Amino acid sequence: MNDITLELLITALGWLGFICCSTAFLLLNSNKITHDQPLYQTLNIIGGIGLTISAIYFNDIPNIAANVLWIIIAVFGFVRFVMLKRRMTK
């Protein structure tokens, strides 16, 4: 894979991340989903990963930190949702 192809792939992942995070925020604010639904957390996890990969490639340290924290918060929300569902089904 040459440098131009790699940069295009990384840029596409960054845009995918932006689209996922923005879609999650739009759906939340338009009352189509709630913060405790798996779709919201999944979109944020995928979005955060895409943005983090892009930030790492372009050596954007503040963006790396912000998106790693975004991923951690989204994973926390997703795990909390799964644990609550398990408790409710027992």
Coordinates of C-alpha atoms in Angstrom, one line a residue:
M1 CA 0.0 0.0 0.0
N2 CA 1.5 3.3 -1.0
D3 CA 1.5 6.5 1.1
I4 CA -1.3 8.1 -0.9
T5 CA -3.6 5.1 -0.6
L6 CA -2.9 4.8 3.1
E7 CA -3.6 8.5 3.7
L8 CA -6.9 8.2 1.7
L9 CA -7.9 5.2 3.8
I10 CA -7.1 7.0 7.1
T11 CA -9.0 10.1 5.9
A12 CA -12.0 8.0 5.0
L13 CA -11.9 6.4 8.5
G14 CA -11.8 9.9 10.0
W15 CA -14.9 10.9 7.9
L16 CA -16.7 7.7 8.9
G17 CA -16.0 8.6 12.5
F18 CA -17.3 12.1 12.1
I19 CA -20.5 10.8 10.4
C20 CA -21.1 8.2 13.1
C21 CA -20.6 10.6 16.0
S22 CA -22.7 13.3 14.3
T23 CA -25.5 10.9 13.4
A24 CA -25.6 9.7 17.0
F25 CA -25.8 13.3 18.3
L26 CA -28.5 14.2 15.7
L27 CA -30.6 11.1 16.5
L28 CA -30.3 11.8 20.2
N29 CA -31.3 15.5 19.9
S30 CA -34.2 14.7 17.6
N31 CA -35.5 12.2 20.1
K32 CA -35.2 9.2 17.7
I33 CA -32.9 7.4 20.2
T34 CA -32.0 7.8 23.8
H35 CA -28.6 7.9 25.5
D36 CA -29.1 4.4 27.0
Q37 CA -29.7 2.6 23.7
P38 CA -27.0 0.3 22.2
L39 CA -27.3 2.1 18.8
Y40 CA -26.3 5.4 20.4
Q41 CA -23.3 3.9 22.2
T42 CA -22.3 1.8 19.1
L43 CA -22.3 4.8 16.8
N44 CA -20.1 6.7 19.4
I45 CA -17.7 3.8 19.7
I46 CA -17.3 3.4 15.9
G47 CA -17.1 7.2 15.5
G48 CA -14.5 7.6 18.2
I49 CA -12.3 4.8 16.8
G50 CA -12.4 6.3 13.3
L51 CA -11.5 9.7 14.6
T52 CA -8.8 8.4 16.8
I53 CA -7.1 6.4 14.0
S54 CA -7.2 9.6 11.9
A55 CA -5.8 11.7 14.7
I56 CA -3.0 9.2 15.4
Y57 CA -2.0 9.1 11.7
F58 CA -1.9 12.9 11.5
N59 CA -0.2 13.2 15.0
D60 CA -3.0 15.4 16.4
I61 CA -2.4 14.8 20.1
P62 CA -5.4 16.8 21.6
N63 CA -7.8 15.1 19.2
I64 CA -6.3 11.7 20.1
A65 CA -6.9 12.4 23.8
A66 CA -10.5 13.7 23.2
N67 CA -11.5 10.7 21.1
V68 CA -9.9 8.1 23.3
L69 CA -11.9 9.6 26.2
W70 CA -15.0 9.6 23.9
I71 CA -14.5 5.8 23.2
I72 CA -14.1 5.0 27.0
I73 CA -17.3 6.9 27.9
A74 CA -19.2 5.1 25.1
V75 CA -17.9 1.7 26.0
F76 CA -18.9 2.4 29.7
G77 CA -22.4 3.3 28.5
F78 CA -22.6 0.2 26.4
V79 CA -21.4 -2.2 29.1
R80 CA -23.7 -0.6 31.6
F81 CA -26.6 -1.2 29.2
V82 CA -25.7 -4.8 28.7
M83 CA -25.3 -5.4 32.5
L84 CA -28.7 -3.8 33.2
K85 CA -30.4 -5.9 30.5
R86 CA -28.8 -9.1 32.0
R87 CA -30.1 -8.2 35.5
M88 CA -33.6 -7.5 34.2
T89 CA -33.8 -10.9 32.4
K90 CA -32.8 -12.9 35.5

